[in-house]
CSV table of C-alpha atoms and ligand atoms in Angstrom, one decimal:
chain,number,residue,atom,x,y,z
A,8,UNK,CA,126.7,109.7,118.7
A,9,UNK,CA,128.8,107.1,116.8
A,10,UNK,CA,128.6,107.1,113.0
A,11,UNK,CA,126.7,104.1,111.7
A,12,UNK,CA,128.8,102.3,109.0
A,13,UNK,CA,129.1,99.1,107.0
A,14,UNK,CA,131.7,98.0,109.5
A,15,UNK,CA,129.5,97.8,112.6
A,16,UNK,CA,128.7,94.3,113.8
A,17,UNK,CA,125.6,92.9,112.2
A,18,UNK,CA,123.7,92.5,115.4
A,19,UNK,CA,124.2,96.1,116.3
A,20,UNK,CA,122.9,97.3,112.9
A,21,UNK,CA,120.0,94.9,113.2
A,22,UNK,CA,119.1,96.3,116.7
A,23,UNK,CA,119.2,99.9,115.5
A,24,UNK,CA,117.2,98.9,112.4
A,25,UNK,CA,114.5,97.3,114.6
A,26,UNK,CA,114.5,100.3,117.0
A,27,UNK,CA,113.8,103.0,114.4
A,28,UNK,CA,112.9,101.6,111.0
A,29,UNK,CA,109.4,100.5,110.0
A,30,UNK,CA,109.8,98.0,107.1
A,31,UNK,CA,107.3,97.8,104.2
A,32,UNK,CA,105.1,94.8,103.9
A,33,UNK,CA,106.6,93.3,107.1
A,34,UNK,CA,105.4,92.1,110.5
A,35,UNK,CA,107.7,94.4,112.6
A,36,UNK,CA,107.8,92.3,115.8
A,37,UNK,CA,108.6,89.0,114.0
A,38,UNK,CA,111.2,90.7,111.9
A,39,UNK,CA,112.9,92.3,114.9
A,40,UNK,CA,113.2,88.9,116.5
A,41,UNK,CA,114.8,87.4,113.4
A,42,UNK,CA,116.9,90.4,112.4
A,43,UNK,CA,116.9,91.9,108.9
A,44,UNK,CA,119.7,90.9,106.6
A,45,UNK,CA,122.0,93.9,106.1
A,46,UNK,CA,123.0,94.4,102.5
A,47,UNK,CA,126.1,96.4,102.2
A,48,UNK,CA,127.1,96.5,98.5
A,49,UNK,CA,126.3,94.9,95.2
A,50,UNK,CA,127.8,94.3,91.8
A,51,UNK,CA,126.4,92.6,88.7
A,52,UNK,CA,123.8,90.1,89.9
A,53,UNK,CA,125.4,89.7,93.3
A,54,UNK,CA,124.6,91.3,96.7
A,55,UNK,CA,127.1,91.3,99.6
A,56,UNK,CA,125.8,91.3,103.2
A,57,UNK,CA,127.3,92.5,106.5
A,58,UNK,CA,128.5,89.0,107.2
A,59,UNK,CA,130.5,89.0,103.9
A,60,UNK,CA,128.2,86.5,102.2
A,61,UNK,CA,127.8,86.8,98.4
A,62,UNK,CA,124.1,86.3,97.4
A,63,UNK,CA,122.8,85.7,93.9
A,64,UNK,CA,119.9,88.2,93.5
A,65,UNK,CA,117.3,86.2,91.6
A,66,UNK,CA,114.8,89.0,92.0
A,67,UNK,CA,116.8,92.0,90.6
A,68,UNK,CA,116.1,93.9,93.9
A,69,UNK,CA,112.3,94.3,93.7
A,70,UNK,CA,112.0,93.4,90.0
A,71,UNK,CA,113.8,96.5,89.0
A,72,UNK,CA,117.6,96.3,88.6
A,73,UNK,CA,117.4,95.2,85.0
A,74,UNK,CA,120.9,96.5,84.1
A,75,UNK,CA,122.5,94.9,87.2
A,76,UNK,CA,124.3,96.5,90.1
A,77,UNK,CA,127.4,98.7,90.1
A,78,UNK,CA,127.1,100.6,86.8
A,79,UNK,CA,129.3,103.6,87.4
A,80,UNK,CA,127.9,105.3,84.2
A,81,UNK,CA,124.6,105.9,86.1
A,82,UNK,CA,126.3,107.2,89.2
A,83,UNK,CA,128.4,109.6,87.0
A,84,UNK,CA,125.3,110.9,85.2
A,85,UNK,CA,123.6,111.5,88.5
A,86,UNK,CA,126.5,113.4,89.9
A,87,UNK,CA,126.8,115.5,86.8
A,88,UNK,CA,123.1,116.3,86.8
A,89,UNK,CA,123.1,117.1,90.5
A,90,UNK,CA,125.9,119.6,90.0
A,91,UNK,CA,124.3,121.2,86.9
A,92,UNK,CA,120.6,121.3,87.9
A,93,UNK,CA,119.6,119.1,90.9
A,94,UNK,CA,116.0,120.1,90.8
A,95,UNK,CA,113.5,122.1,89.0
A,96,UNK,CA,109.8,121.5,88.3
A,97,UNK,CA,107.7,121.6,85.1
A,98,UNK,CA,104.5,123.0,86.6
A,99,UNK,CA,104.6,126.7,85.7
A,100,UNK,CA,105.6,127.2,82.1
A,101,UNK,CA,109.1,125.7,82.7
A,102,UNK,CA,110.9,122.6,81.5
A,103,UNK,CA,114.4,121.2,81.4
A,104,UNK,CA,116.6,119.1,79.2
A,105,UNK,CA,116.6,115.7,81.0
A,106,UNK,CA,112.8,115.6,80.9
A,107,UNK,CA,112.6,116.6,77.3
A,108,UNK,CA,115.2,114.0,76.3
A,109,UNK,CA,113.7,111.2,78.3
A,110,UNK,CA,110.2,111.9,76.9
A,111,UNK,CA,111.4,111.8,73.4
A,112,UNK,CA,113.2,108.5,74.1
A,113,UNK,CA,110.2,106.9,75.7
A,114,UNK,CA,107.9,108.0,72.8
A,115,UNK,CA,110.5,106.4,70.5
A,116,UNK,CA,110.7,103.1,72.4
A,117,UNK,CA,107.0,102.7,73.2
A,118,UNK,CA,104.8,100.9,70.7
A,119,UNK,CA,102.1,102.4,68.5
A,120,UNK,CA,101.0,105.9,69.1
A,121,UNK,CA,102.1,106.0,72.7
A,122,UNK,CA,104.0,109.3,72.4
A,123,UNK,CA,103.3,111.3,75.5
A,124,UNK,CA,104.6,110.9,79.0
A,125,UNK,CA,103.3,112.1,82.4
A,126,UNK,CA,105.9,111.6,85.2
A,127,UNK,CA,105.6,110.3,88.7
A,128,UNK,CA,108.0,109.2,91.5
A,129,UNK,CA,107.0,105.6,91.4
A,130,UNK,CA,104.7,103.0,89.8
A,131,UNK,CA,102.0,103.5,92.4
A,132,UNK,CA,101.9,107.3,91.7
A,133,UNK,CA,101.8,106.6,88.0
A,134,UNK,CA,98.7,104.4,88.5
A,135,UNK,CA,97.1,107.1,90.7
A,136,UNK,CA,97.7,109.4,87.8
A,137,UNK,CA,96.0,106.9,85.4
A,138,UNK,CA,92.9,106.8,87.6
A,139,UNK,CA,92.5,110.6,87.4
A,140,UNK,CA,93.6,110.8,83.8
A,141,UNK,CA,91.2,108.2,82.3
A,142,UNK,CA,88.3,109.7,84.3
A,143,UNK,CA,89.2,113.2,83.1
A,144,UNK,CA,89.6,111.9,79.6
A,145,UNK,CA,86.0,110.6,79.5
A,146,UNK,CA,84.6,113.7,81.2
A,147,UNK,CA,86.3,115.9,78.6
A,148,UNK,CA,84.7,113.7,75.9
A,149,UNK,CA,81.3,114.4,77.4
A,150,UNK,CA,81.0,111.1,79.1
A,151,UNK,CA,81.5,111.9,82.8
A,152,UNK,CA,79.7,108.8,84.0
A,153,UNK,CA,82.5,106.6,82.6
A,154,UNK,CA,84.5,106.4,85.8
A,155,UNK,CA,84.7,102.7,86.8
A,156,UNK,CA,88.0,100.9,86.3
A,157,UNK,CA,88.0,97.2,86.0
A,158,UNK,CA,91.0,95.3,87.4
A,159,UNK,CA,91.7,91.8,88.5
A,160,UNK,CA,91.9,89.9,91.7
A,161,UNK,CA,95.4,89.3,92.9
A,162,UNK,CA,96.7,92.1,90.6
A,163,UNK,CA,99.4,94.4,92.0
A,164,UNK,CA,99.4,98.0,90.9
A,165,UNK,CA,101.1,99.6,93.9
A,166,UNK,CA,100.5,100.7,97.4
A,167,UNK,CA,99.1,104.2,97.5
A,168,UNK,CA,95.4,104.5,98.2
A,169,UNK,CA,94.5,104.6,94.5
A,170,UNK,CA,97.0,102.0,93.3
A,171,UNK,CA,96.2,99.6,96.1
A,172,UNK,CA,92.5,100.0,95.2
A,173,UNK,CA,93.2,99.1,91.6
A,174,UNK,CA,95.2,96.1,92.8
A,175,UNK,CA,93.4,93.0,93.8
A,176,UNK,CA,95.3,92.0,96.9
A,177,UNK,CA,92.9,90.9,99.6
A,178,UNK,CA,95.4,91.5,102.4
A,179,UNK,CA,95.9,95.1,101.3
A,180,UNK,CA,92.2,95.7,101.0
A,181,UNK,CA,91.7,94.5,104.5
A,182,UNK,CA,93.6,97.5,105.9
A,183,UNK,CA,93.2,101.2,105.7
A,184,UNK,CA,89.7,101.6,104.2
A,185,UNK,CA,90.3,100.7,100.6
A,186,UNK,CA,89.3,100.2,97.8
A,187,UNK,CA,88.1,103.6,96.8
A,188,UNK,CA,84.7,103.7,94.9
A,189,UNK,CA,84.2,102.6,91.3
A,190,UNK,CA,86.9,100.0,91.1
A,191,UNK,CA,85.7,96.5,90.0
A,192,UNK,CA,87.6,93.3,90.1
A,193,UNK,CA,87.3,90.2,87.9
A,194,UNK,CA,89.0,86.9,88.4
A,195,UNK,CA,92.7,86.3,87.4
A,196,UNK,CA,93.7,83.9,84.6
A,197,UNK,CA,95.5,81.5,87.0
A,198,UNK,CA,94.8,78.2,85.3
A,199,UNK,CA,97.0,76.0,87.6
A,200,UNK,CA,95.2,77.1,90.8
A,201,UNK,CA,91.7,77.9,89.6
A,202,UNK,CA,91.2,76.2,86.2
A,203,UNK,CA,89.6,73.0,87.5
A,204,UNK,CA,88.8,70.6,84.7
A,205,UNK,CA,88.8,73.2,82.0
A,206,UNK,CA,91.6,73.2,79.4
A,207,UNK,CA,93.9,76.2,79.7
A,208,UNK,CA,92.5,77.6,76.4
A,209,UNK,CA,88.9,77.4,77.5
A,210,UNK,CA,89.7,78.7,80.9
A,211,UNK,CA,91.6,81.7,79.5
A,212,UNK,CA,88.6,82.6,77.3
A,213,UNK,CA,86.2,82.3,80.2
A,214,UNK,CA,88.3,84.5,82.4
A,215,UNK,CA,88.7,87.1,79.6
A,216,UNK,CA,85.0,87.0,79.0
A,217,UNK,CA,84.4,88.0,82.6
A,218,UNK,CA,85.5,91.5,81.4
A,219,UNK,CA,82.7,91.5,78.9
A,220,UNK,CA,80.2,90.4,81.5
A,221,UNK,CA,81.4,93.1,83.9
A,222,UNK,CA,81.0,95.8,81.3
A,223,UNK,CA,77.5,94.6,80.5
A,224,UNK,CA,76.5,94.4,84.1
A,225,UNK,CA,78.0,97.7,85.1
A,226,UNK,CA,76.9,99.4,81.9
A,227,UNK,CA,79.1,100.4,79.0
A,228,UNK,CA,78.4,104.1,79.9
A,229,UNK,CA,80.0,103.5,83.3
A,230,UNK,CA,83.2,101.9,82.5
A,231,UNK,CA,86.4,103.9,81.8
A,232,UNK,CA,89.2,101.4,81.5
A,233,UNK,CA,90.6,98.0,82.2
A,234,UNK,CA,94.0,97.7,83.8
A,235,UNK,CA,96.2,94.6,83.9
A,236,UNK,CA,99.8,93.5,84.1
A,237,UNK,CA,100.8,91.7,80.9
A,238,UNK,CA,102.2,89.0,83.2
A,239,UNK,CA,101.0,89.3,86.9
A,240,UNK,CA,104.2,89.9,88.9
A,241,UNK,CA,103.7,90.2,92.6
A,242,UNK,CA,100.6,88.0,92.3
A,243,UNK,CA,103.1,85.1,91.7
A,244,UNK,CA,104.2,85.5,88.1
A,245,UNK,CA,100.9,84.2,86.7
A,246,UNK,CA,101.1,83.8,83.0
A,247,UNK,CA,97.6,83.8,81.2
A,248,UNK,CA,96.7,81.0,78.8
A,249,UNK,CA,97.3,82.0,75.1
A,250,UNK,CA,93.6,82.5,74.5
A,251,UNK,CA,93.3,85.3,77.1
A,252,UNK,CA,94.9,88.4,75.8
A,253,UNK,CA,93.4,88.4,72.2
A,254,UNK,CA,90.0,88.1,73.8
A,255,UNK,CA,90.7,91.0,76.2
A,256,UNK,CA,91.8,93.1,73.4
A,257,UNK,CA,88.7,92.3,71.4
A,258,UNK,CA,86.5,93.3,74.3
A,259,UNK,CA,88.3,96.5,75.0
A,260,UNK,CA,88.0,97.4,71.3
A,261,UNK,CA,84.4,96.5,71.0
A,262,UNK,CA,83.2,98.5,74.0
A,263,UNK,CA,85.7,101.4,73.6
A,264,UNK,CA,87.2,100.7,77.0
A,265,UNK,CA,90.7,102.2,77.5
A,266,UNK,CA,93.3,99.5,78.0
A,267,UNK,CA,96.0,100.3,80.6
A,268,UNK,CA,98.9,97.9,80.5
A,269,UNK,CA,100.8,98.0,83.8
A,270,UNK,CA,104.3,97.5,82.5
A,271,UNK,CA,106.0,98.4,85.8
A,272,UNK,CA,107.7,94.9,85.9
A,273,UNK,CA,107.2,93.8,82.3
A,274,UNK,CA,108.7,96.9,80.7
A,275,UNK,CA,112.3,97.4,79.6
A,276,UNK,CA,113.3,94.0,78.5
A,277,UNK,CA,111.8,91.8,81.2
A,278,UNK,CA,109.7,89.6,79.0
A,279,UNK,CA,112.2,89.4,76.1
A,280,UNK,CA,111.0,92.5,74.3
A,281,UNK,CA,111.1,96.2,75.3
A,282,UNK,CA,107.5,95.9,76.6
A,283,UNK,CA,105.3,93.1,77.8
A,284,UNK,CA,102.6,94.4,75.5
A,285,UNK,CA,104.8,93.5,72.5
A,286,UNK,CA,105.4,90.0,73.8
A,287,UNK,CA,101.8,89.4,74.5
A,288,UNK,CA,100.4,91.2,71.4
A,289,UNK,CA,98.4,93.9,73.3
A,290,UNK,CA,97.7,97.4,72.0
A,291,UNK,CA,97.3,99.5,75.2
A,292,UNK,CA,96.1,103.1,75.3
A,293,UNK,CA,98.3,103.8,78.4
A,294,UNK,CA,101.4,102.0,79.8
A,295,UNK,CA,102.4,102.4,83.4
A,296,UNK,CA,106.2,102.2,83.7
A,297,UNK,CA,108.7,102.5,86.7
A,298,UNK,CA,111.2,100.0,88.1
A,299,UNK,CA,113.3,99.0,85.1
A,300,UNK,CA,112.9,102.5,83.6
A,301,UNK,CA,115.9,103.5,85.8
A,302,UNK,CA,116.9,100.0,86.8
A,303,UNK,CA,116.0,101.1,90.3
A,304,UNK,CA,119.0,103.5,90.5
A,305,UNK,CA,116.6,106.4,91.0
A,306,UNK,CA,112.9,106.5,91.9
A,307,UNK,CA,110.9,107.4,88.8
A,308,UNK,CA,107.6,106.2,87.2
A,309,UNK,CA,105.5,107.4,84.3
A,310,UNK,CA,102.3,107.0,82.3
A,311,UNK,CA,103.0,106.8,78.6
A,312,UNK,CA,99.7,107.7,76.8
A,313,UNK,CA,98.3,107.7,73.3
A,314,UNK,CA,98.1,110.6,70.9
A,315,UNK,CA,94.3,110.5,71.4
A,316,UNK,CA,94.4,110.7,75.2
A,317,UNK,CA,97.1,113.4,75.2
A,318,UNK,CA,95.0,115.5,72.8
A,319,UNK,CA,91.8,115.2,74.8
A,320,UNK,CA,93.5,115.9,78.1
A,321,UNK,CA,95.3,118.7,76.4
A,322,UNK,CA,92.1,120.6,76.0
A,323,UNK,CA,91.7,121.2,79.7
A,324,UNK,CA,93.8,122.1,82.7
A,325,UNK,CA,94.7,118.7,84.2
A,326,UNK,CA,94.9,119.6,88.0
A,327,UNK,CA,97.4,116.9,88.9
A,328,UNK,CA,101.2,116.7,89.4
A,329,UNK,CA,103.9,115.7,91.8
A,330,UNK,CA,106.8,117.9,93.1
A,331,UNK,CA,109.1,115.2,91.6
A,332,UNK,CA,107.3,114.8,88.3
A,333,UNK,CA,110.1,114.6,85.8
A,334,UNK,CA,112.8,115.0,88.4
A,335,UNK,CA,115.9,116.0,86.4
A,336,UNK,CA,118.3,113.6,88.2
A,337,UNK,CA,115.9,110.7,87.9
A,338,UNK,CA,115.3,111.5,84.2
A,339,UNK,CA,119.0,111.8,83.4
A,340,UNK,CA,119.7,108.4,85.1
A,341,UNK,CA,116.7,106.8,83.4
A,342,UNK,CA,117.9,108.1,80.0
A,343,UNK,CA,121.5,106.7,80.6
A,344,UNK,CA,120.0,103.4,81.7
A,345,UNK,CA,118.0,103.1,78.5
A,346,UNK,CA,121.0,104.1,76.4
A,347,UNK,CA,123.1,101.3,78.0
A,348,UNK,CA,120.3,98.7,77.8
A,349,UNK,CA,120.0,99.4,74.1
A,350,UNK,CA,123.6,100.2,73.0
A,351,UNK,CA,125.1,97.3,74.9
A,352,UNK,CA,122.4,95.0,73.5
A,353,UNK,CA,121.3,94.0,77.0
A,354,UNK,CA,117.6,93.8,76.2
A,355,UNK,CA,118.3,92.1,72.9
A,356,UNK,CA,120.6,89.5,74.4
A,357,UNK,CA,118.3,88.8,77.3
A,358,UNK,CA,115.5,88.1,74.9
A,359,UNK,CA,117.3,86.1,72.3
A,360,UNK,CA,120.0,84.2,74.2
A,361,UNK,CA,119.3,84.2,77.9
A,362,UNK,CA,115.5,83.8,77.9
A,363,UNK,CA,115.5,80.5,75.9
A,364,UNK,CA,118.3,79.1,78.0
A,365,UNK,CA,116.7,80.1,81.3
A,366,UNK,CA,113.3,78.7,80.0
A,367,UNK,CA,114.8,75.3,79.3
A,368,UNK,CA,116.5,75.1,82.7
A,369,UNK,CA,113.6,76.6,84.6
A,370,UNK,CA,111.1,74.1,83.0
A,371,UNK,CA,113.6,71.4,83.9
A,372,UNK,CA,112.6,71.9,87.6
A,373,UNK,CA,109.3,70.3,86.7
A,374,UNK,CA,110.9,66.9,87.4
A,375,UNK,CA,111.2,67.9,91.0
A,376,UNK,CA,108.7,66.2,93.3
A,377,UNK,CA,107.5,69.5,94.8
A,378,UNK,CA,107.0,71.4,91.5
A,379,UNK,CA,103.6,71.2,89.9
A,380,UNK,CA,103.9,74.0,87.3
A,381,UNK,CA,106.9,75.9,85.9
A,382,UNK,CA,106.0,79.1,84.0
A,383,UNK,CA,108.4,81.6,82.5
A,384,UNK,CA,108.2,84.6,80.1
A,385,UNK,CA,111.5,86.2,79.2
A,386,UNK,CA,113.3,86.6,82.5
A,387,UNK,CA,110.4,86.3,84.9
A,388,UNK,CA,109.4,82.8,86.1
A,389,UNK,CA,107.5,80.9,88.8
A,390,UNK,CA,107.0,77.4,90.0
A,391,UNK,CA,104.0,76.2,91.9
A,392,UNK,CA,104.8,73.9,94.9
A,393,UNK,CA,102.3,71.1,95.5
A,394,UNK,CA,101.9,68.0,97.6
A,395,UNK,CA,100.3,66.3,94.6
A,396,UNK,CA,101.1,67.2,91.0
A,397,UNK,CA,98.4,65.1,89.3
A,398,UNK,CA,95.5,66.9,91.0
A,399,UNK,CA,97.3,70.3,91.1
A,400,UNK,CA,96.6,70.3,94.8
A,401,UNK,CA,97.2,73.1,97.2
A,402,UNK,CA,98.8,72.2,100.6
A,403,UNK,CA,96.5,71.6,103.6
A,404,UNK,CA,98.7,74.0,105.6
A,405,UNK,CA,98.1,77.7,105.6
A,406,UNK,CA,98.9,79.2,102.2
A,407,UNK,CA,102.6,80.2,102.1
A,408,UNK,CA,103.8,77.8,104.8
A,409,UNK,CA,105.8,75.7,102.3
A,410,UNK,CA,106.8,78.8,100.2
A,411,UNK,CA,108.2,80.4,103.3
A,412,UNK,CA,110.2,77.3,104.1
A,413,UNK,CA,111.6,77.4,100.6
A,414,UNK,CA,112.4,81.1,100.7
A,415,UNK,CA,114.3,80.4,104.0
A,416,UNK,CA,116.3,77.6,102.4
A,417,UNK,CA,117.1,79.9,99.4
A,418,UNK,CA,118.3,82.6,101.9
A,419,UNK,CA,120.5,80.0,103.5
A,420,UNK,CA,121.8,78.9,100.1
A,421,UNK,CA,122.6,82.5,99.1
A,422,UNK,CA,119.9,82.8,96.5
A,423,UNK,CA,117.2,85.5,96.6
A,424,UNK,CA,114.1,83.8,95.4
A,425,UNK,CA,110.8,85.1,96.6
A,426,UNK,CA,107.7,83.2,97.6
A,427,UNK,CA,104.1,84.3,96.9
A,428,UNK,CA,102.0,81.9,98.8
A,429,UNK,CA,103.4,78.6,97.8
A,430,UNK,CA,104.7,79.8,94.4
A,431,UNK,CA,108.4,80.5,94.1
A,432,UNK,CA,109.4,83.3,91.7
A,433,UNK,CA,112.5,84.6,90.0
A,434,UNK,CA,113.2,87.8,88.1
A,435,UNK,CA,117.0,88.1,87.8
A,436,UNK,CA,118.9,91.1,86.3
A,437,UNK,CA,118.9,91.0,82.5
A,438,UNK,CA,122.7,90.9,82.5
A,439,UNK,CA,122.7,87.4,84.0
A,440,UNK,CA,125.0,85.1,82.0
A,441,UNK,CA,124.3,81.4,81.1
A,442,UNK,CA,126.9,80.3,83.7
A,443,UNK,CA,125.0,82.4,86.3
A,444,UNK,CA,121.7,80.9,85.2
A,445,UNK,CA,123.2,77.4,85.9
A,446,UNK,CA,124.2,78.6,89.4
A,447,UNK,CA,120.8,80.1,90.0
A,448,UNK,CA,119.1,76.8,89.0
A,449,UNK,CA,121.6,74.7,91.1
A,450,UNK,CA,120.8,76.8,94.2
A,451,UNK,CA,117.1,76.7,93.5
A,452,UNK,CA,117.1,72.9,93.1
A,453,UNK,CA,119.1,72.5,96.3
A,454,UNK,CA,116.7,74.7,98.2
A,455,UNK,CA,113.7,72.7,96.8
A,456,UNK,CA,115.4,69.5,97.9
A,457,UNK,CA,115.8,70.9,101.4
A,458,UNK,CA,112.2,72.2,101.4
A,459,UNK,CA,110.9,68.8,100.5
A,460,UNK,CA,113.0,67.2,103.2
A,461,UNK,CA,111.7,69.6,105.9
A,462,UNK,CA,108.1,69.5,104.6
A,463,UNK,CA,108.2,65.7,104.7
A,464,UNK,CA,109.8,65.6,108.2
A,465,UNK,CA,107.2,68.1,109.5
A,466,UNK,CA,104.3,66.1,108.0
A,467,UNK,CA,103.3,69.0,105.7
A,468,UNK,CA,103.2,67.0,102.4
A,469,UNK,CA,99.4,66.9,102.7
A,470,UNK,CA,96.9,68.0,100.1
A,471,UNK,CA,94.1,70.4,101.0
A,472,UNK,CA,90.8,68.6,100.8
B,10,PLP,C1,105.9,97.5,91.8
B,10,PLP,C2,104.7,97.6,91.0
B,10,PLP,C3,103.9,98.8,91.1
B,10,PLP,C4,104.2,99.9,92.1
B,10,PLP,O1,105.4,100.5,91.8
B,10,PLP,P1,106.1,101.3,93.1
B,10,PLP,O2,107.3,102.0,92.4
B,10,PLP,O3,106.5,100.3,94.1
B,10,PLP,O4,105.1,102.3,93.5
B,10,PLP,C5,102.9,98.9,90.2
B,10,PLP,N1,102.6,98.0,89.3
B,10,PLP,C6,103.3,96.8,89.2
B,10,PLP,C7,102.9,95.8,88.2
B,10,PLP,C8,104.4,96.6,90.1
B,10,PLP,O5,105.0,95.5,90.0
């Protein structure tokens, strides 16, 4: 059998891919027809495909390559660790240096008294851990009925059975028999789409107070925790009105509900600070991290928990763990990634220099006829596409029709910009420069122009009634 390499013709690679590879979150038959784009290498913020095209990656892979592509330091650390100790577990009275070092580093970086780390192979697994951890915590405290976790519609917390149950994605809940019991969803704080005539401030308060109503309806003695992303990522980069988070924090404090901040996207510089909780003024009891923790170079996730939770859990045997919890190579790579993000001032510069520059340019897209709302926090942003700005109207076509056209135009213009329904989102590597921000905006604007042209020609610029 011939070796499959980067040098094979694209069509052959695509045919082999379609023959044997089932893609995540994809319609296989449709994908096979179009053919998947074959990415062959990457450097900085740019991807190269099998046709030799250079593509600006406005999504940092899947929201994860914070440090940018091509950092040899991370490869070197991985090679060294693989040679020295490629694997060992920490189940049976054993530990190793990379997991010790990374835990200390994370305790240092994390705000407040979040000083203890439980490892997983991904963000989904870490959220599964959180479900079991908060329930075990309350059981150990003599309150075993506190099992329900409140989450939000359109939240994304991962794709395992537990994490997808926590998430509020209707399309995911429609398949495979989820959610699991004792997960409750309240509405998301998406003012642009759902705020009606309310001011953003009033709407933010109302949506936060749904948490209080849910606690009162379910019973305070039944609720274990509330989980939320500081900024909803996969839901479309939904930024809550300013009134939202202080009210959520007040309610969690009042009813002694554990607050889980899912920082899988927001962590490690994405929002302009090390953690989204710092940007939004939240004091979580648990933070879920993954993605930017290793900048995607190795799969790793974790739950970073408070002194109080660690102490309570520490009084029992917590019957939970993964073969790859605290994998030495993943830990070593994550540690080196954090060192570079800090010592090279990447997080600092992203927050202080790039975020304000990107914000100005991104919000400049508001003058485009298709753009109804432009939101951005740090280096994650979204625009809502609309046929009528004044009424904040959705399109009459199936949700995502226009977004898909726009994503297609971006693809053609060598920009990775994702669509969630009819919202377009960006999340570039933190190492993006101002000149590269200009290029991103130029390609985004060109793609929006072409989208408007096509949507107009196809008679799609019609508001839903
Ligand atoms: C991606 C993501 C997850 C899931 O992480 P995986 O590593 O894909 O399992 C969880 N929460 C949020 C907020 C995410 O964006």
